[in-house]
Coordinates of C-alpha atoms and ligand atoms in Angstrom, one line a residue:
M1 CA 4.6 -10.8 -16.5
S2 CA 5.3 -7.6 -15.1
H3 CA 7.8 -4.7 -16.1
V4 CA 9.4 -2.8 -12.9
L5 CA 10.8 0.5 -12.4
I6 CA 13.5 0.5 -9.8
I7 CA 14.5 4.2 -8.9
G8 CA 17.4 4.8 -7.0
A9 CA 20.8 3.3 -7.8
G10 CA 22.1 3.1 -4.3
G11 CA 22.8 0.4 -1.7
V12 CA 19.6 -1.2 -1.4
G13 CA 18.7 -0.3 -4.9
S14 CA 21.5 -2.8 -6.6
V15 CA 19.8 -5.5 -4.0
V16 CA 16.3 -4.8 -5.4
A17 CA 17.6 -5.4 -8.9
H18 CA 19.5 -8.2 -7.9
K19 CA 16.6 -9.9 -5.9
C20 CA 13.7 -8.7 -8.9
A21 CA 16.4 -10.9 -11.9
Q22 CA 15.9 -13.8 -9.2
V23 CA 12.5 -14.2 -9.9
P24 CA 11.6 -13.4 -13.8
E25 CA 8.4 -15.4 -13.7
V26 CA 6.9 -12.4 -12.1
F27 CA 9.2 -9.9 -13.0
S28 CA 9.6 -10.1 -16.6
K29 CA 11.0 -6.7 -17.6
I30 CA 13.1 -4.4 -15.2
T31 CA 14.1 -1.0 -15.7
L32 CA 16.4 0.4 -13.1
A33 CA 16.4 4.4 -13.0
S34 CA 19.0 7.0 -11.1
R35 CA 20.3 10.1 -11.1
T36 CA 23.7 8.9 -12.2
L37 CA 23.3 6.9 -14.7
S38 CA 26.8 5.3 -14.5
K39 CA 25.7 3.8 -11.3
C40 CA 22.7 2.2 -13.0
E41 CA 24.9 0.6 -15.5
A42 CA 27.4 -0.8 -12.9
I43 CA 24.3 -2.6 -11.6
A44 CA 22.7 -4.1 -14.6
A45 CA 26.2 -5.0 -15.6
S46 CA 26.4 -7.1 -12.1
V47 CA 23.0 -8.8 -12.3
K48 CA 23.7 -9.8 -15.8
E49 CA 27.2 -11.4 -14.4
R50 CA 25.3 -13.6 -11.6
T51 CA 21.9 -14.0 -13.5
G52 CA 21.9 -13.4 -17.0
V53 CA 19.3 -10.8 -17.0
H54 CA 19.4 -7.7 -19.0
I55 CA 18.3 -4.8 -17.1
A56 CA 17.3 -1.7 -19.0
T57 CA 18.8 1.5 -17.3
E58 CA 17.5 5.1 -17.6
A59 CA 18.7 8.4 -16.1
L60 CA 16.4 10.4 -13.7
D61 CA 15.9 13.0 -11.7
A62 CA 13.1 11.9 -9.0
D63 CA 12.6 15.3 -7.8
N64 CA 11.5 16.4 -11.6
V65 CA 8.0 15.2 -11.3
A66 CA 7.2 15.8 -15.2
A67 CA 10.3 13.8 -15.8
T68 CA 9.1 10.8 -14.0
V69 CA 5.8 10.7 -15.8
A70 CA 7.2 11.3 -19.4
L71 CA 9.1 8.0 -18.2
L72 CA 6.7 6.2 -17.1
E73 CA 4.5 7.2 -19.8
R74 CA 7.2 6.2 -22.3
I75 CA 8.1 3.0 -20.8
K76 CA 4.7 1.4 -19.6
P77 CA 5.9 -0.3 -15.9
D78 CA 3.4 -1.9 -13.8
L79 CA 5.0 -0.5 -11.0
L80 CA 7.5 2.0 -9.0
L81 CA 9.2 0.7 -6.6
N82 CA 11.5 3.6 -5.0
V83 CA 14.3 3.2 -3.2
A84 CA 15.8 6.5 -4.0
L85 CA 15.7 8.8 -0.8
P86 CA 12.7 9.2 1.4
Y87 CA 12.2 13.1 -0.4
Q88 CA 11.7 11.7 -3.7
D89 CA 8.5 10.0 -1.7
L90 CA 6.4 12.7 -3.3
P91 CA 7.2 14.0 -5.9
L92 CA 6.9 10.2 -7.2
M93 CA 3.7 9.4 -5.6
D94 CA 2.8 12.8 -7.8
A95 CA 4.2 11.2 -11.1
C96 CA 2.6 8.0 -10.4
L97 CA -1.1 9.6 -9.7
Q98 CA -0.6 11.6 -12.9
A99 CA 0.5 8.1 -15.4
G100 CA -2.1 5.6 -13.2
V101 CA 1.2 3.6 -11.9
D102 CA 1.3 1.7 -8.7
Y103 CA 3.8 2.8 -6.0
L104 CA 5.6 1.0 -3.4
D105 CA 8.7 2.9 -1.2
T106 CA 10.8 1.3 1.9
A107 CA 10.7 4.5 3.8
N108 CA 8.0 7.3 4.7
Y109 CA 8.8 11.2 3.5
E110 CA 11.3 13.4 5.2
P111 CA 10.9 17.2 4.1
P112 CA 14.8 18.4 3.2
D113 CA 14.6 21.1 6.0
V114 CA 13.3 19.5 8.7
A115 CA 14.6 16.1 10.5
K116 CA 11.0 14.5 11.1
F117 CA 9.2 11.7 9.8
E118 CA 5.7 10.9 9.3
Y119 CA 3.2 9.5 7.6
K120 CA 0.7 11.9 7.3
W121 CA 2.1 13.8 4.0
Q122 CA 1.7 10.3 2.3
W123 CA -1.4 9.1 3.8
A124 CA -3.0 12.2 2.3
Y125 CA -2.7 11.1 -1.0
R126 CA -5.3 7.7 0.0
E127 CA -8.5 9.4 -1.3
R128 CA -6.8 10.5 -4.8
F129 CA -5.5 6.9 -5.1
Q130 CA -8.9 4.7 -4.2
Q131 CA -10.1 7.5 -7.2
K132 CA -7.5 6.8 -9.4
G133 CA -7.7 3.2 -9.0
I134 CA -4.2 2.8 -8.4
M135 CA -2.2 1.2 -5.0
A136 CA 0.3 2.7 -3.0
L137 CA 2.7 0.6 -0.6
L138 CA 4.3 2.5 2.0
G139 CA 6.6 1.1 4.1
S140 CA 8.4 -2.3 2.0
G141 CA 11.9 -2.9 3.8
F142 CA 13.3 -4.4 6.9
D143 CA 12.0 -1.5 9.3
P144 CA 9.5 -0.2 8.8
G145 CA 8.3 -3.1 6.4
V146 CA 9.4 -6.9 7.6
T147 CA 8.6 -5.7 11.2
N148 CA 5.2 -5.1 10.9
V149 CA 4.1 -7.6 8.9
F150 CA 6.3 -10.3 11.5
T151 CA 3.4 -8.0 13.9
A152 CA 0.5 -8.8 12.4
W153 CA 1.4 -12.5 11.6
A154 CA 1.7 -12.7 15.2
A155 CA -1.6 -11.0 16.1
K156 CA -3.6 -12.9 13.5
H157 CA -1.8 -16.3 14.7
H158 CA -0.8 -16.0 18.1
F159 CA -2.8 -13.7 19.7
D160 CA -6.1 -12.0 20.8
E161 CA -4.3 -8.9 21.6
I162 CA -0.7 -7.7 21.4
H163 CA -0.2 -5.4 24.9
Q164 CA 3.6 -4.7 24.2
L165 CA 5.8 -4.7 21.1
D166 CA 9.4 -4.2 21.4
I167 CA 11.1 -3.8 17.9
I168 CA 14.5 -4.3 18.5
D169 CA 17.2 -3.8 15.5
C170 CA 20.8 -5.4 15.9
N171 CA 24.0 -5.2 13.4
A172 CA 26.5 -7.1 15.1
G173 CA 28.5 -7.1 12.1
D174 CA 31.8 -4.6 11.8
H175 CA 33.2 -3.0 8.9
G176 CA 36.4 -1.7 9.9
Q177 CA 35.5 1.3 9.3
A178 CA 36.4 4.0 12.3
F179 CA 32.8 5.7 11.2
A180 CA 30.5 4.9 8.4
T181 CA 26.5 4.2 8.1
N182 CA 25.2 1.0 6.8
F183 CA 22.5 3.1 4.4
N184 CA 22.7 7.1 3.3
P185 CA 24.8 9.0 6.1
E186 CA 22.3 11.7 5.6
I187 CA 18.8 9.8 6.1
N188 CA 20.5 7.4 9.1
I189 CA 21.8 10.6 10.8
R190 CA 18.7 12.7 10.7
E191 CA 16.7 9.9 12.1
I192 CA 19.3 8.7 14.8
T193 CA 20.3 12.6 16.4
Q194 CA 16.3 13.3 16.4
R195 CA 14.6 12.7 19.9
G196 CA 13.5 9.5 21.1
R197 CA 9.9 9.0 21.3
Y198 CA 7.6 5.2 21.7
F199 CA 3.9 5.1 22.6
E200 CA 2.1 4.1 25.7
H201 CA -1.3 4.0 27.3
G202 CA -2.5 6.0 23.9
E203 CA 0.1 8.9 24.1
W204 CA 3.5 9.0 23.0
V205 CA 6.2 10.0 25.1
E206 CA 9.5 11.8 24.3
T207 CA 12.8 11.2 25.4
D208 CA 16.5 12.7 24.5
P209 CA 18.1 11.9 21.6
L210 CA 19.8 8.3 22.7
S211 CA 19.3 8.8 26.2
W212 CA 17.4 5.4 27.3
S213 CA 18.8 2.3 26.6
M214 CA 18.7 -1.1 27.7
N215 CA 20.5 -4.5 27.2
F216 CA 19.2 -7.3 25.1
D217 CA 20.5 -10.8 24.9
F218 CA 20.2 -11.7 21.0
P219 CA 20.2 -15.3 20.0
E220 CA 22.1 -17.4 18.0
G221 CA 25.4 -16.8 19.5
I222 CA 24.8 -13.1 19.0
G223 CA 24.8 -12.8 22.7
P224 CA 24.0 -9.2 25.0
K225 CA 24.3 -5.8 23.4
K226 CA 23.2 -2.7 24.9
C227 CA 20.4 -1.4 22.4
Y228 CA 18.9 2.7 22.7
L229 CA 15.8 4.0 22.1
M230 CA 14.7 5.8 19.4
F231 CA 11.7 6.7 17.2
H232 CA 11.0 4.4 14.1
E233 CA 7.9 5.5 11.3
E234 CA 6.4 2.0 12.2
L235 CA 5.3 2.5 15.2
E236 CA 3.1 5.5 14.1
S237 CA 1.1 3.0 12.1
L238 CA 1.2 -0.2 14.1
V239 CA -0.2 1.8 16.6
Q240 CA -3.1 2.8 15.0
N241 CA -3.5 -1.0 13.3
I242 CA -2.8 -3.3 15.8
K243 CA -6.0 -2.8 18.0
G244 CA -4.5 -3.2 21.9
L245 CA -1.7 -2.1 21.8
K246 CA -0.6 -0.3 25.0
R247 CA 2.8 0.3 24.4
A248 CA 5.0 0.2 21.4
R249 CA 9.1 0.6 20.9
F250 CA 11.6 0.9 18.7
W251 CA 15.4 -0.1 20.0
M252 CA 18.8 0.0 17.6
T253 CA 22.3 -1.2 18.4
F254 CA 25.3 1.2 18.0
S255 CA 28.5 1.0 18.9
E256 CA 30.4 2.8 21.4
Q257 CA 32.7 4.2 19.0
Y258 CA 30.0 4.7 16.5
L259 CA 28.2 6.8 19.1
T260 CA 31.6 8.7 20.5
H261 CA 32.6 9.9 16.5
L262 CA 28.7 10.8 16.3
R263 CA 28.7 12.9 19.5
V264 CA 31.7 14.5 18.0
L265 CA 30.4 15.6 15.0
E266 CA 27.0 16.8 16.6
N267 CA 29.2 18.8 18.9
V268 CA 31.6 20.7 15.8
G269 CA 28.5 21.2 14.2
M270 CA 28.6 18.7 11.5
T271 CA 25.3 16.9 11.8
R272 CA 23.3 20.3 10.6
I273 CA 21.0 20.2 8.2
D274 CA 20.5 24.1 7.8
P275 CA 22.9 26.1 4.8
V276 CA 25.9 27.9 6.2
P277 CA 27.9 29.9 3.9
Y278 CA 31.2 29.0 2.9
Q279 CA 33.7 30.3 0.3
G280 CA 30.7 32.9 -0.8
K281 CA 28.2 29.8 -0.9
E282 CA 26.1 28.1 1.2
I283 CA 26.8 24.4 2.3
V284 CA 24.5 21.9 4.3
P285 CA 27.0 20.8 7.0
I286 CA 25.2 16.8 6.7
Q287 CA 25.6 16.7 2.9
F288 CA 28.9 17.6 3.1
L289 CA 29.9 15.2 5.7
K290 CA 28.2 12.4 3.3
A291 CA 30.3 13.3 0.9
V292 CA 33.4 12.3 2.9
L293 CA 31.5 9.4 4.5
P294 CA 32.2 5.9 2.5
E295 CA 29.0 4.9 0.5
P296 CA 27.4 2.2 1.5
A297 CA 27.1 0.4 -1.2
S298 CA 31.2 0.6 -0.8
L299 CA 30.7 -1.9 2.6
G300 CA 29.9 -4.9 1.1
P301 CA 33.3 -6.4 0.9
L302 CA 34.4 -5.1 4.5
T303 CA 31.7 -6.1 6.4
K304 CA 31.4 -9.6 8.6
G305 CA 29.2 -10.5 11.0
R306 CA 25.2 -10.9 10.9
T307 CA 22.2 -8.6 11.2
C308 CA 19.2 -9.8 14.0
I309 CA 16.0 -7.9 13.9
G310 CA 13.5 -8.8 15.3
C311 CA 9.9 -8.0 17.6
L312 CA 9.6 -8.9 20.8
M313 CA 5.7 -9.1 22.2
R314 CA 4.1 -9.9 24.7
G315 CA 0.4 -10.5 25.2
V316 CA -2.8 -13.2 25.6
K317 CA -4.0 -16.0 24.2
N318 CA -7.5 -17.5 25.6
G319 CA -6.9 -15.6 28.6
Q320 CA -3.7 -16.5 29.0
E321 CA -0.3 -14.1 29.1
K322 CA 2.4 -14.4 26.4
Q323 CA 5.3 -13.4 25.6
L324 CA 6.9 -13.9 21.7
Y325 CA 10.0 -13.5 19.5
I326 CA 10.4 -13.4 16.1
Y327 CA 13.5 -12.7 14.6
N328 CA 15.0 -12.2 11.2
I329 CA 19.7 -13.4 11.4
C330 CA 21.0 -12.2 8.3
S331 CA 24.8 -12.6 7.8
H332 CA 27.0 -9.8 5.5
E333 CA 28.9 -12.3 4.0
E334 CA 26.3 -14.6 2.8
A335 CA 24.4 -11.3 1.0
F336 CA 27.6 -9.8 0.0
S337 CA 28.2 -13.3 -1.7
E338 CA 24.7 -13.6 -3.1
V339 CA 24.5 -9.8 -4.6
G340 CA 27.2 -8.4 -3.8
S341 CA 25.4 -6.2 -1.0
Q342 CA 26.3 -6.1 3.1
A343 CA 23.1 -6.9 5.2
I344 CA 21.6 -3.7 6.0
S345 CA 20.7 -3.0 1.7
Y346 CA 19.9 -7.1 1.6
T347 CA 17.6 -6.7 4.2
T348 CA 16.1 -3.9 3.2
G349 CA 15.9 -5.1 -0.7
V350 CA 15.1 -8.5 -0.3
P351 CA 11.3 -6.9 1.2
A352 CA 10.9 -4.1 -1.5
M353 CA 11.0 -7.4 -3.6
I354 CA 8.4 -8.8 -2.6
G355 CA 6.3 -6.0 -1.5
A356 CA 5.9 -5.6 -5.6
K357 CA 6.1 -8.9 -6.2
M358 CA 2.8 -9.2 -3.2
M359 CA 1.2 -6.9 -5.3
L360 CA 1.9 -7.9 -8.8
E361 CA 1.1 -11.4 -7.9
G362 CA -2.5 -9.9 -7.1
K363 CA -2.2 -11.1 -3.4
W364 CA -2.0 -7.2 -1.9
Q365 CA -3.5 -5.3 -3.9
R366 CA -6.2 -2.6 -2.8
P367 CA -6.5 1.0 -4.5
G368 CA -5.2 3.5 -2.3
V369 CA -2.0 4.2 0.3
W370 CA -1.6 1.4 2.4
N371 CA 1.3 0.4 5.4
M372 CA 2.8 -3.2 5.3
E373 CA 0.6 -4.6 8.6
E374 CA -3.6 -4.3 6.6
F375 CA -2.6 -6.9 4.3
D376 CA -2.5 -10.7 4.8
P377 CA 1.0 -11.4 6.4
D378 CA 1.2 -15.3 5.3
P379 CA 2.1 -15.3 1.6
F380 CA 4.7 -12.7 2.9
M381 CA 6.0 -14.7 5.6
A382 CA 6.1 -17.4 3.5
D383 CA 8.1 -15.4 0.3
L384 CA 10.8 -14.4 3.0
N385 CA 11.9 -18.1 3.3
R386 CA 11.9 -18.4 0.1
H387 CA 14.3 -15.3 -1.0
G388 CA 17.1 -14.8 1.6
L389 CA 14.7 -14.0 5.4
P390 CA 14.2 -17.3 7.0
W391 CA 12.7 -16.0 10.2
T392 CA 12.3 -17.9 13.9
V393 CA 9.5 -17.7 16.0
V394 CA 10.6 -18.5 19.8
E395 CA 7.8 -18.5 22.3
L396 CA 9.5 -17.4 25.6
P397 CA 8.5 -17.8 29.5
Ligands
LIG1 P1 21.7 5.6 -0.8 O1 22.2 7.2 -1.0 O2 23.2 4.2 -1.7 O3 20.8 5.5 -2.4 C1 20.2 6.2 -2.7 C2 20.3 6.3 -4.4 O4 18.9 7.4 -4.8 C3 21.6 6.9 -4.8 O5 21.7 6.1 -5.7 C4 20.9 7.9 -5.8 O6 21.3 8.8 -7.0 C5 19.5 8.2 -6.0 N1 18.7 9.5 -5.8 C6 18.8 10.7 -4.3 N2 18.1 11.6 -4.9 C7 17.5 11.2 -6.7 C8 16.8 11.9 -7.5 N3 16.3 13.3 -6.9 N4 16.3 11.5 -8.6 C9 17.0 10.1 -8.8 N5 17.7 9.4 -7.7 C10 18.1 9.8 -6.7 O7 20.9 4.7 -0.1 P2 20.3 3.5 0.2 O8 20.4 2.9 -0.6 O9 21.5 2.7 1.2 O10 19.2 3.7 0.9 C11 18.0 3.9 -0.1 C12 16.4 3.9 0.5 O11 16.1 2.7 1.4 C13 16.9 5.5 1.7 O12 15.2 6.0 1.1 C14 16.6 4.6 2.9 O13 16.1 5.6 3.9 C15 15.9 3.1 2.6 N6 15.9 2.0 3.7 C16 14.8 1.6 4.4 C17 15.5 0.4 5.0 C18 13.8 -0.7 5.9 O14 14.4 -1.2 6.9 N7 12.7 0.2 5.7 C19 17.0 0.2 6.0 C20 17.7 1.0 5.0 C21 17.4 2.0 4.5 P3 23.0 9.1 -7.2 O15 24.1 8.2 -6.5 O16 23.3 9.3 -8.5 O17 23.0 10.4 -6.0

């Protein structure tokens, strides 16, 4: 019986709230806080209608550490589940440290003024979390998140050593918009326009943004799609925690239409993250762009098709070479009919709920700051099957 405080009433926050409400035996009390109270109230109304569960709502600017500490001390949750933006990770970890509350997020910290994401800022909290006797679980979404757990599970049950890992993320859905992003547009575009990076033989190799591609034949009728190499944060922790990895890469599918729009927006300066003077004030072009693009949460009713995210691994077991593919397929329409959101928010929100459940049930509970692959993958894998993200494992020739 636990009280969870969810921060962030966006696409992912809505799924987390609905999924926690479906597991009242663990989440006996739910509070949803975000900058805009009306968004929390709209989600609370949907949760009430779909599950009968009441969730409390609060207005909070999560950049304000003192305000978050005051809220934590007033409502006394057992866990703070952060699905606001990566910019809020450090202020929220600071607040958890002050109030002595466990912490979970789905994306690593990014400084607002540099489009760069890495774990060093959050890993720097390890000792302080340990000394305080509280825990932080980092990256409990799908990728990062489930992809880390898939890899840990394969390492535990199927390999003596994994040598090559390719994480492949396919959105084969269509929302019918000329250009829209499936999660927060600012964070999404910052991520995609960065230089690519992968790990090989103990070193990081850089590539020009989206300059490398491959074709991958996705299962269950999705078929072949072009995938582009990108840097993704789970690579950073996996190469440290999965022993024997010689190469680790991350790939994502994009349609030609998406890439053409992105190229034009970049060429005209609309993806810039530095302030530019405009009519006597300063605006950041990518923030203005976000304001005119569709909200990810609004894509739910429009998106049709499926996502397929998985890990392709090659390594050895008992001296024999082996190749394994573990994946989940998620339907946009089914996610929408269950919780009113498209599959990108769904595939992030469900693992966030399961990560919180692991912590609150004591299955994953250790003071300090941890990545997903550092815990026993078995109970998490079992819960994926139970809570809407069933997975399939196939051995490839
Ligand atoms: P949205 O933009 O839809 O939602 C973000 C929410 O955070 C908004 O409701 C916003 O409130 C709130 N917020 C922003 N700043 C603050 C603040 N200072 N204080 C309080 N609330 C704030 O994004 P998504 O739901 O699509 O994404 C949420 C998170 O999930 C992101 O960090 C994203 O990177 C991560 N993610 C992780 C994935 C994974 O697989 N690991 C995949 C997809 C997303 P308001 O609307 O009032 O501005």
